[in-house]
C-alpha positions as a LaTeX table, in Angstrom:
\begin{tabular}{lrrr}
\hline
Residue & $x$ (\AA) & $y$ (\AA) & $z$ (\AA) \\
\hline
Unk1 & 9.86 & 12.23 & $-14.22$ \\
Unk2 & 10.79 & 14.03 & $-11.27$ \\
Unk3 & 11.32 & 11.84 & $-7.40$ \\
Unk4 & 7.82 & 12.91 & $-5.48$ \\
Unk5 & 8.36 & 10.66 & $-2.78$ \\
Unk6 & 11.67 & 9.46 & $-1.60$ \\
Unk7 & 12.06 & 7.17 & 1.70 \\
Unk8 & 15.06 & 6.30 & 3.06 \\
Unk9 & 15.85 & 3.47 & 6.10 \\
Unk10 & 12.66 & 3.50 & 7.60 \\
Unk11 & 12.12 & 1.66 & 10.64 \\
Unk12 & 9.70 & 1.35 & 12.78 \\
Unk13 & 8.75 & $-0.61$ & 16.41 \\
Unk14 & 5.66 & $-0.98$ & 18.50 \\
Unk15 & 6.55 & $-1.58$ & 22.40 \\
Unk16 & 3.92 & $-4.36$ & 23.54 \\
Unk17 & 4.02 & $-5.96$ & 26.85 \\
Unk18 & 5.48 & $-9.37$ & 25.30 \\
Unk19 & 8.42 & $-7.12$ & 23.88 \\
Unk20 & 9.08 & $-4.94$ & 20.73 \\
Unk21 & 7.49 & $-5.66$ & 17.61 \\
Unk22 & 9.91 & $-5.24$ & 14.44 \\
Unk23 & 6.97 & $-4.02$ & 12.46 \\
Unk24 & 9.49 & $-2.50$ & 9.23 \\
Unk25 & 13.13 & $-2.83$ & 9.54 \\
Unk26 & 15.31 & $-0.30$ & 7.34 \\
Unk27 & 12.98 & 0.06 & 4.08 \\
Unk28 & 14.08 & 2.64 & 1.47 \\
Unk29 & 12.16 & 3.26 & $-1.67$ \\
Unk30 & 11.05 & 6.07 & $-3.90$ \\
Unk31 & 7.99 & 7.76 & $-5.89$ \\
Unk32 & 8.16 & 9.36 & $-9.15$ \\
Unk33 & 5.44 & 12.23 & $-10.06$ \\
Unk34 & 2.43 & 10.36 & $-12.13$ \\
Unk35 & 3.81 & 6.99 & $-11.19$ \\
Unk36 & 1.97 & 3.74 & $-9.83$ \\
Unk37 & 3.88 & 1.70 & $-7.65$ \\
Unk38 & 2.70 & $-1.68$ & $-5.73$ \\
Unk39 & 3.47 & $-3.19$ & $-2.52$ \\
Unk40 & 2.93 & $-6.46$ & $-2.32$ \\
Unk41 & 3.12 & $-8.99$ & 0.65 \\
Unk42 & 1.40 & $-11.46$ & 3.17 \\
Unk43 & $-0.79$ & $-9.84$ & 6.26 \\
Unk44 & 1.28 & $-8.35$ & 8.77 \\
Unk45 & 4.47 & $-7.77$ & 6.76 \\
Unk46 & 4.44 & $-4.08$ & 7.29 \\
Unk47 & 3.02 & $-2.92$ & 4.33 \\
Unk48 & 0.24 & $-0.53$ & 5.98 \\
Unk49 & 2.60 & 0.32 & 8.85 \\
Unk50 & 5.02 & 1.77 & 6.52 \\
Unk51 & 2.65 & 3.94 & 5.05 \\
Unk52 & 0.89 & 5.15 & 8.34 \\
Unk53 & 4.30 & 6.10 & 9.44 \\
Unk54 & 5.45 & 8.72 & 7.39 \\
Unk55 & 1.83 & 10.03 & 7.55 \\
Unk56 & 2.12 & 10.19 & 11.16 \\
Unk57 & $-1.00$ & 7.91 & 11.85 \\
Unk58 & 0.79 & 5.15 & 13.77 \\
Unk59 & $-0.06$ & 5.74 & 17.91 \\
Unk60 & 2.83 & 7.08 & 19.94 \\
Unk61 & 3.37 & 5.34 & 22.19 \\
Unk62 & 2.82 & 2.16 & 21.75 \\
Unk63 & 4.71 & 2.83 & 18.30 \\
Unk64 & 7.99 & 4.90 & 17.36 \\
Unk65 & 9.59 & 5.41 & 13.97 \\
Unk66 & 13.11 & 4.63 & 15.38 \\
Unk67 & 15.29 & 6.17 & 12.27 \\
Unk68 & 14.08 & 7.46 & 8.36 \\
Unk69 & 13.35 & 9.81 & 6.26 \\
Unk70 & 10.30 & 10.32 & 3.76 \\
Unk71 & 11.25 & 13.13 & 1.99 \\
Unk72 & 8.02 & 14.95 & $-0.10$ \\
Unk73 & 8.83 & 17.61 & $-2.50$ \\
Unk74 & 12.68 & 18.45 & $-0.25$ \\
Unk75 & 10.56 & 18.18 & 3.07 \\
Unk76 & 10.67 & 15.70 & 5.62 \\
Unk77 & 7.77 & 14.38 & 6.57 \\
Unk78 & 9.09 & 12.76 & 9.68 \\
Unk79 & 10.36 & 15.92 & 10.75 \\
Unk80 & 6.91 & 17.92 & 10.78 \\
Unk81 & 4.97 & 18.83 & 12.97 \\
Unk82 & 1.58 & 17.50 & 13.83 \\
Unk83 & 0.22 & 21.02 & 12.79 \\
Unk84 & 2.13 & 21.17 & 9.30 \\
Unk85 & 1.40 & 17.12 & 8.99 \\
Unk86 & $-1.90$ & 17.96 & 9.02 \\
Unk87 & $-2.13$ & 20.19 & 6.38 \\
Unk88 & $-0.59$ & 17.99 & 4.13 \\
Unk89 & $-2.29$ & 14.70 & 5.08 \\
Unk90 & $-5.65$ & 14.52 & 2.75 \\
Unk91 & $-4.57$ & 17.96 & 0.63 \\
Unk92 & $-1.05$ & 16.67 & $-0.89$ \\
Unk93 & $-0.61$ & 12.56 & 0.03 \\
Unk94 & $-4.33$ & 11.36 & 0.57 \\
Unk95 & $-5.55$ & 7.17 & 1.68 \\
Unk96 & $-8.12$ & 4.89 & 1.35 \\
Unk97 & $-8.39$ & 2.89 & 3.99 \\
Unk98 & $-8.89$ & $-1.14$ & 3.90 \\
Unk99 & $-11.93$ & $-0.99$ & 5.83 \\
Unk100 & $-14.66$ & 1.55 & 5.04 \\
Unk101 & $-16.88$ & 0.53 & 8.00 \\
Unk102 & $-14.59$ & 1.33 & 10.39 \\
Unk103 & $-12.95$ & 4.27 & 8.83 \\
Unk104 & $-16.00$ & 6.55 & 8.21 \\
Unk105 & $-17.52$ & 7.98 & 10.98 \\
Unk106 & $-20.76$ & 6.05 & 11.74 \\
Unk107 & $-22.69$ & 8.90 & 13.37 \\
Unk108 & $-21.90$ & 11.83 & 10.67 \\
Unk109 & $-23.30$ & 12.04 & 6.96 \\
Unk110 & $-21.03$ & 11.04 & 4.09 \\
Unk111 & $-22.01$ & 14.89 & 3.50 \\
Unk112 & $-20.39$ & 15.90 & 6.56 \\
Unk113 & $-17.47$ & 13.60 & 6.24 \\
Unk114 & $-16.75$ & 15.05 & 2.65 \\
Unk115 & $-17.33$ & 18.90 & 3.27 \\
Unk116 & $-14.51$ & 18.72 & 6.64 \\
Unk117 & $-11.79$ & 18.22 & 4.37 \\
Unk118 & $-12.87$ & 20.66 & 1.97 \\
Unk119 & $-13.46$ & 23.50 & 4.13 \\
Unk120 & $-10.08$ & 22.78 & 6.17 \\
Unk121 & $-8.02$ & 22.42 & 3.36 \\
Unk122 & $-9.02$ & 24.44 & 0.31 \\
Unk123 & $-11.05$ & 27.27 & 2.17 \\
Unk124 & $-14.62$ & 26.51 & 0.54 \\
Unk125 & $-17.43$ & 28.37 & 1.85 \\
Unk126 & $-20.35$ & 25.70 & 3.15 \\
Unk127 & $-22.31$ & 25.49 & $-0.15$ \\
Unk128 & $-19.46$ & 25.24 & $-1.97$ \\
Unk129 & $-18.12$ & 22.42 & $-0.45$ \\
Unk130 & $-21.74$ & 20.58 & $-0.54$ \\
Unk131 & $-21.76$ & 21.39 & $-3.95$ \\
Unk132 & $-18.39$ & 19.76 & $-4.25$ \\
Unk133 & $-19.18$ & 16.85 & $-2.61$ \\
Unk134 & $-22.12$ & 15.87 & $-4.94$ \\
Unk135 & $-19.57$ & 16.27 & $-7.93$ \\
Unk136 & $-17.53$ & 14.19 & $-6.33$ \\
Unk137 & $-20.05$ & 11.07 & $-5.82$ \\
Unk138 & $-21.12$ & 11.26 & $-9.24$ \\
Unk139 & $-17.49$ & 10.92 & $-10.13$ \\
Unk140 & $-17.13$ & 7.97 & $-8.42$ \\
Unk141 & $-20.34$ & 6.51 & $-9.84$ \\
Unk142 & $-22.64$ & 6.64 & $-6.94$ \\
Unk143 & $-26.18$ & 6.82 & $-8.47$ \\
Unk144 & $-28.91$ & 10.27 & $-7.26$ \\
Unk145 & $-25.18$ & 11.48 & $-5.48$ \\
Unk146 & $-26.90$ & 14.62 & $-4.28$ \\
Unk147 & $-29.85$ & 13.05 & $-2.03$ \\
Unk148 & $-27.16$ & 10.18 & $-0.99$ \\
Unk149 & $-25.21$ & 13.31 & 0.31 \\
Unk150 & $-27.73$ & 13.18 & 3.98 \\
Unk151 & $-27.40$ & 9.42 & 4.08 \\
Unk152 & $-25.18$ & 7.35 & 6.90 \\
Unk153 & $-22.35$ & 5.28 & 5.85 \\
Unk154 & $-24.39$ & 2.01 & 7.38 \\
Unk155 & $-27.26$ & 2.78 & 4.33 \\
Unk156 & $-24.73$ & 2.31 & 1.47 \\
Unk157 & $-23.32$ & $-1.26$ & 0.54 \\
Unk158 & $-20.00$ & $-2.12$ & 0.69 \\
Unk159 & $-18.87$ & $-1.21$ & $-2.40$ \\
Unk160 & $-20.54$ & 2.33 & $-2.54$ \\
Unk161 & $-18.97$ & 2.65 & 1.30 \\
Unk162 & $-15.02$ & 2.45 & $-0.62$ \\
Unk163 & $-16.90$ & 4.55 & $-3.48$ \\
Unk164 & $-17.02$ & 7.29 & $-0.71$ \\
Unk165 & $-13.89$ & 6.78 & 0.94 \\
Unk166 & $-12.57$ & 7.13 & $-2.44$ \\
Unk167 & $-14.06$ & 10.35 & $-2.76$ \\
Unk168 & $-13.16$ & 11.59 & 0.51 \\
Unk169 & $-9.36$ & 10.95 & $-0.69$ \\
Unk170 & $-9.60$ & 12.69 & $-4.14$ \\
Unk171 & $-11.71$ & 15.31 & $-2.40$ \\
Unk172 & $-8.65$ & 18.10 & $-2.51$ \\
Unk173 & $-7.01$ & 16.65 & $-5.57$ \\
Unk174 & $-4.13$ & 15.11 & $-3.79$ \\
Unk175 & $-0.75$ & 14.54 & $-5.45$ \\
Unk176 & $-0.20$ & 11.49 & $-4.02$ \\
Unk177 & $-2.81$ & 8.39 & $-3.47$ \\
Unk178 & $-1.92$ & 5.71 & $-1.25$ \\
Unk179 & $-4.59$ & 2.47 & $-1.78$ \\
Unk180 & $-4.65$ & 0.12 & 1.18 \\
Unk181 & $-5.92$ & $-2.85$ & $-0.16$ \\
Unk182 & $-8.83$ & $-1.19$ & $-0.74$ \\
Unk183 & $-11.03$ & $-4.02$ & $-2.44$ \\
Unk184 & $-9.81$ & $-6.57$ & 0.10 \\
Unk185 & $-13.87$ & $-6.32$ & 2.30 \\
Unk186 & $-14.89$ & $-6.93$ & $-1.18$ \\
Unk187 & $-16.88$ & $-9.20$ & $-3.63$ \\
Unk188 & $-14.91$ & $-10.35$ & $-6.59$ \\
Unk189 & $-16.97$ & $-8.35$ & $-9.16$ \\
Unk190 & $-17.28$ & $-5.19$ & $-7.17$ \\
Unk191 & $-13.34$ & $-5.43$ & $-6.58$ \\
Unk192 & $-13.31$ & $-5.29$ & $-10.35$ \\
Unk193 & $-15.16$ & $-2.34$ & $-10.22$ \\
Unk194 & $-12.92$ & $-0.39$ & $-7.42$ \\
Unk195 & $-9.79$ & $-1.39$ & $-9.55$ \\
Unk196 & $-11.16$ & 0.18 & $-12.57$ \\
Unk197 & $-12.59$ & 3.52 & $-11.09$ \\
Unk198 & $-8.75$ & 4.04 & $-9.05$ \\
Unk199 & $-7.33$ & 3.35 & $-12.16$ \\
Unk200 & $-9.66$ & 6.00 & $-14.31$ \\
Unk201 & $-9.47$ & 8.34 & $-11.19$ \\
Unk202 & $-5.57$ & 8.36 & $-11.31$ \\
Unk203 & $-5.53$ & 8.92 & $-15.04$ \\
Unk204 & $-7.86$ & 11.86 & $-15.25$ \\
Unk205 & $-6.10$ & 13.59 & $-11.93$ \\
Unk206 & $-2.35$ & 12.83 & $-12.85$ \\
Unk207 & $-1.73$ & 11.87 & $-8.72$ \\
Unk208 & 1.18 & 9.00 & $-8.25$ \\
Unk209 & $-0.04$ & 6.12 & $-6.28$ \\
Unk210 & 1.06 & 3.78 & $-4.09$ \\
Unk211 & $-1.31$ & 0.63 & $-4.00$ \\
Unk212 & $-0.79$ & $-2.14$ & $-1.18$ \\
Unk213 & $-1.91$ & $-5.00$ & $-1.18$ \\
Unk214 & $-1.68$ & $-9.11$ & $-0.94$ \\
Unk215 & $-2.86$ & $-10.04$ & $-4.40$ \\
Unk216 & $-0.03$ & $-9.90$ & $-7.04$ \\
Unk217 & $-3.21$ & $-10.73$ & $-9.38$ \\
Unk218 & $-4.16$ & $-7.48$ & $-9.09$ \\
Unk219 & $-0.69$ & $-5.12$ & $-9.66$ \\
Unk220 & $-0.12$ & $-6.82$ & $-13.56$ \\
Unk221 & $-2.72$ & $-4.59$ & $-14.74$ \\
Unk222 & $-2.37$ & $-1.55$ & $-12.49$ \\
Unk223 & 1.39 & $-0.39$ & $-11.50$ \\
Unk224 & 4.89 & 0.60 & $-13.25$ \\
Unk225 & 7.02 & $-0.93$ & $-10.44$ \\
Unk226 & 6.44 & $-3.61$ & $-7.61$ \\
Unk227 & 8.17 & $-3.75$ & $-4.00$ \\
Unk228 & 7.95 & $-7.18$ & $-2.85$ \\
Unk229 & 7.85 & $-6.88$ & 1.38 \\
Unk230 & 8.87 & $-9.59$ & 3.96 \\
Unk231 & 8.86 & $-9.34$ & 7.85 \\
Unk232 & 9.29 & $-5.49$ & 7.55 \\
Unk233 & 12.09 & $-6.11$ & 4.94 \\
Unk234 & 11.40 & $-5.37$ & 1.12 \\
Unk235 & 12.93 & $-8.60$ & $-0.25$ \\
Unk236 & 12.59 & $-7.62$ & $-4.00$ \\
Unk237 & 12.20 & $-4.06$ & $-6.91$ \\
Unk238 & 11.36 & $-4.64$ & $-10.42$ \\
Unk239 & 9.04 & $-3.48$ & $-13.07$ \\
Unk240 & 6.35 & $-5.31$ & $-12.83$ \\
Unk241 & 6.85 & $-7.05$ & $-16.19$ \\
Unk242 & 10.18 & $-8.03$ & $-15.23$ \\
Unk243 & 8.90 & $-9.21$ & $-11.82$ \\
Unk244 & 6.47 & $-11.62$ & $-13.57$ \\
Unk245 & 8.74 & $-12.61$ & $-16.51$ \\
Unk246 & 11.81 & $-13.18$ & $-14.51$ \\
Unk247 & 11.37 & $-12.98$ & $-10.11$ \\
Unk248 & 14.51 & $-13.23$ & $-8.82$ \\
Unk249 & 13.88 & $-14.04$ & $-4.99$ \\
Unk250 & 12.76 & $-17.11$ & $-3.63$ \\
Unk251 & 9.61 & $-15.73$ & $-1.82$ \\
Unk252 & 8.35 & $-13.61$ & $-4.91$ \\
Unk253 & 8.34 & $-16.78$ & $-6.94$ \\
Unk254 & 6.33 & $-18.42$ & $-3.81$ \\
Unk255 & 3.93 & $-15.96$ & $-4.37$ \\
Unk256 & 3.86 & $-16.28$ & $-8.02$ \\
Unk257 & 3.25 & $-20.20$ & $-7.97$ \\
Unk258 & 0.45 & $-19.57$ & $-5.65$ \\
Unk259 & $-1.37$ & $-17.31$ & $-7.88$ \\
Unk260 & $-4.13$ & $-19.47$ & $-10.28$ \\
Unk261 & $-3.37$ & $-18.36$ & $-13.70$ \\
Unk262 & $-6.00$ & $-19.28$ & $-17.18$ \\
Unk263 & $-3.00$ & $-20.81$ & $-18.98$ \\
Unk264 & $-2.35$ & $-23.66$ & $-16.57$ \\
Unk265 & $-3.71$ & $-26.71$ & $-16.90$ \\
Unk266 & $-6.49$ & $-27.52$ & $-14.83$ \\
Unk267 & $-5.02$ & $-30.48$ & $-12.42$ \\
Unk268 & $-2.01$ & $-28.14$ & $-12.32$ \\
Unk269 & $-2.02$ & $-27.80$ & $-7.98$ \\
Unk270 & $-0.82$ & $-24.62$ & $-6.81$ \\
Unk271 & 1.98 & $-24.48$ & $-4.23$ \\
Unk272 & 1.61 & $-23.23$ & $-0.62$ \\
Unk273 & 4.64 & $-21.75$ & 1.23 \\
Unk274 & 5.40 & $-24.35$ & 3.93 \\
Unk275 & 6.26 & $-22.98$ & 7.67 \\
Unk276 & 4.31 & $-20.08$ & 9.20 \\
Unk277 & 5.39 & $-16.37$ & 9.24 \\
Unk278 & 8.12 & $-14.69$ & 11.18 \\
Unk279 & 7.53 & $-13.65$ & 15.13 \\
Unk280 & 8.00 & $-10.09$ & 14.84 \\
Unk281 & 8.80 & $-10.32$ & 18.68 \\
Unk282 & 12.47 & $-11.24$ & 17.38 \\
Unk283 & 14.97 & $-9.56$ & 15.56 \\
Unk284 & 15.73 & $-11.08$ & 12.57 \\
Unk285 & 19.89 & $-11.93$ & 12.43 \\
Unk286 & 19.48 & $-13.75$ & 9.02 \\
Unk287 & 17.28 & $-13.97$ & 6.27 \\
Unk288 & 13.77 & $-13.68$ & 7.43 \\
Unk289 & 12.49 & $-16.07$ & 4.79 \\
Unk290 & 15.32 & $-18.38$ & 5.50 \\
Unk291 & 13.48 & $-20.72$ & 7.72 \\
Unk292 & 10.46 & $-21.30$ & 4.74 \\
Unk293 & 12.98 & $-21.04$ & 2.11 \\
Unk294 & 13.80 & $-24.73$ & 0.30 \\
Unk295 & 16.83 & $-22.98$ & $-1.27$ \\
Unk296 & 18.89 & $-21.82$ & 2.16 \\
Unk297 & 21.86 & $-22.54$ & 2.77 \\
Unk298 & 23.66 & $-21.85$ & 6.38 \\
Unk299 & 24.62 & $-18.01$ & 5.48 \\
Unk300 & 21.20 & $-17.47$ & 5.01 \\
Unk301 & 20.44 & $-18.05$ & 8.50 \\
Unk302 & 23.22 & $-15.90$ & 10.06 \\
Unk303 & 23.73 & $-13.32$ & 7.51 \\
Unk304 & 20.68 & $-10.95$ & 6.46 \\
Unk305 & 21.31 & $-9.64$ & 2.61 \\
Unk306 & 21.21 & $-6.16$ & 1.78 \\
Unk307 & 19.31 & $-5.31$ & $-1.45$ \\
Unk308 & 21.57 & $-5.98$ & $-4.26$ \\
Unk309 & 21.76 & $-4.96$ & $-8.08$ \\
Unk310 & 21.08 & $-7.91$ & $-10.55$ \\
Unk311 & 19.27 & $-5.73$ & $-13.74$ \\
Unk312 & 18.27 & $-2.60$ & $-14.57$ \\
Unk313 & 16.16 & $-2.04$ & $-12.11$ \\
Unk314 & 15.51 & $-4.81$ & $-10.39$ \\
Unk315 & 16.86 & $-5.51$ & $-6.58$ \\
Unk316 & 16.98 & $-8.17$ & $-4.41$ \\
Unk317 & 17.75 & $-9.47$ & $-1.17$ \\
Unk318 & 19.09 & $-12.67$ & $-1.25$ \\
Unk319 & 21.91 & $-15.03$ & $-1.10$ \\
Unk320 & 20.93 & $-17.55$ & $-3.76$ \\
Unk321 & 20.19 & $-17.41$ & $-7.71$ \\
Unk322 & 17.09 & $-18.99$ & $-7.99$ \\
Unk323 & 17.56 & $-19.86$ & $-11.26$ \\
Unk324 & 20.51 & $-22.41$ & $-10.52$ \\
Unk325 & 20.07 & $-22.81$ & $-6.97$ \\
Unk326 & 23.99 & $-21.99$ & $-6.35$ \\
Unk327 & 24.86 & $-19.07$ & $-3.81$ \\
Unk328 & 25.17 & $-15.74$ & $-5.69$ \\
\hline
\end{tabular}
């Protein structure tokens, strides 16, 4: 399959008055056409701030993408313009946001909020694009769609609210979806329900996807590859059944033992990760996860690793084989 996406030593910083915030620190990854990949990691590891960079959605100042590339179909995407961005964010590379409340406009109709992206980006006369719309909640499994069409977002539940967001994002037939954490303001059964509908959504529209989120419970069933993020670092690449069947860095397996599983027994006690996360405030010089991290040894504190080669396909950034506990 042919590279949709690829993105190459992206970093990015966010001047605050206490100092610069190291929000993502040199990632590189890539997207193939039809693909799913997951990013995975704990709050405030950079996750959505990647992705709102090369979309051009992160504020200027406070924030500046200090070096990268995110190359879409042989064009830069850091490189556009705001005009050409714009033509390209929702038509080509369309998101769901994590929060529906706050991302849908409170005083317009869903109708409204639909039929803008239409018109702007495929040209659709007025009816058209109404017409459109109602296809579009129906698709999505929002029951009588077409009288919904004049209601607020504050009149639909949770769950129908990221029903419409979804919509709005597959409204143009996008070739590439980017999920952030979209279930995460959501019940356990309706995030069931959210997984599923992505999941068909992707299938029947062919888009790649990139799906973010902090729950490695959720990527077994949904992605090809996983990208395992750390302090704005990504710490670990692997297909996902080689991530699960054999993780190779120290905070993956964290993760992993922290996850309740059916086959354990039940007084088997899941593990926390001691220590606290990284102050973004300073620059990592070693491994960010050194200072959590029962298996460091002093050149993990001085020396950062670069991502390294140790299968087919799977990468990781670290000193130490977990599976002896000797230095690589």
């Amino acid at each position: 399959m042919p590279t949709i996406l690829e993105v190459t030593n992206l970093k990015t910083r966010f001047n605050t008055p206490e100092g610069i915030i190291y929000a993502v620190n040199g990632i590189s990854y890539h997207l193939k056409e039809g693909e799913t990949l997951a990013m995975v990691g704990e709050s405030g590891c950079g996750k959505s701030v990647s992705m709102m960079s090369i979309l051009g959605l992160i504020p200027i100042p406070p924030g500046k993408i200090v070096s990268g590339s995110a190359v879409y179909w042989g064009k830069d995407l850091l490189q556009m313009s705001e005009r050409e961005l714009t033509l390209v964010r929702g038509k080509e590379i369309a998101m769901i946001f994590q929060d529906p409340m706050t991302s849908l406009n409170p005083v317009l109709t869903v109708k409204r909020q639909i039929t803008e992206s239409l018109q702007v980006h495929t040209g659709m006369k007025p009816q058209q694009a109404v017409e459109r719309a109602g296809q579009l909640l129906e698709m999505v499994g929002i029951p009588d769609a077409r009288r919904r069409l004049t209601a607020y977002p504050h009149q639909f539940s949770g769950g129908m609210r990221q029903r419409v967001m979804i919509a709005m994002a597959l409204a143009c037939n996008p070739s590439v979806l980017i999920a952030d954490e979209p279930t995460t303001a959501l019940d356990v059964t309706i995030q069931a329900q959210i997984v599923e509908l992505v999941i068909r959504m992707r299938q029947q529209m062919s888009m790649a996807m990139i799906w973010i989120t902090h729950d490695l419970g959720v990527v077994a069933g949904l992605a090809e590859r996983v990208m395992v993020m750390y302090a704005g670092f990504i710490v670990e690449k692997a297909s996902v059944d080689d991530l699960y069947e054999d993780p190779r860095h120290p905070y993956t397996l964290a993760l992993l033992s922290a996850l309740p599983r059916a086959d354990r027994r039940r007084e088997h006690r899941l593990k926390s990760i001691p220590g606290a996360p990284p102050n973004l405030l300073t620059e990592p010089k070693g491994c960010p996860f050194a200072p959590r991290c029962e298996l460091a040894f002093e050149r993990c504190r001085i020396e950062n690793p670069a991502l390294d080669m140790v299968a087919a396909g799977h990468e990781i950034a670290c000193w130490v084989d977990v599976r002896t506990g000797e230095s690589r």
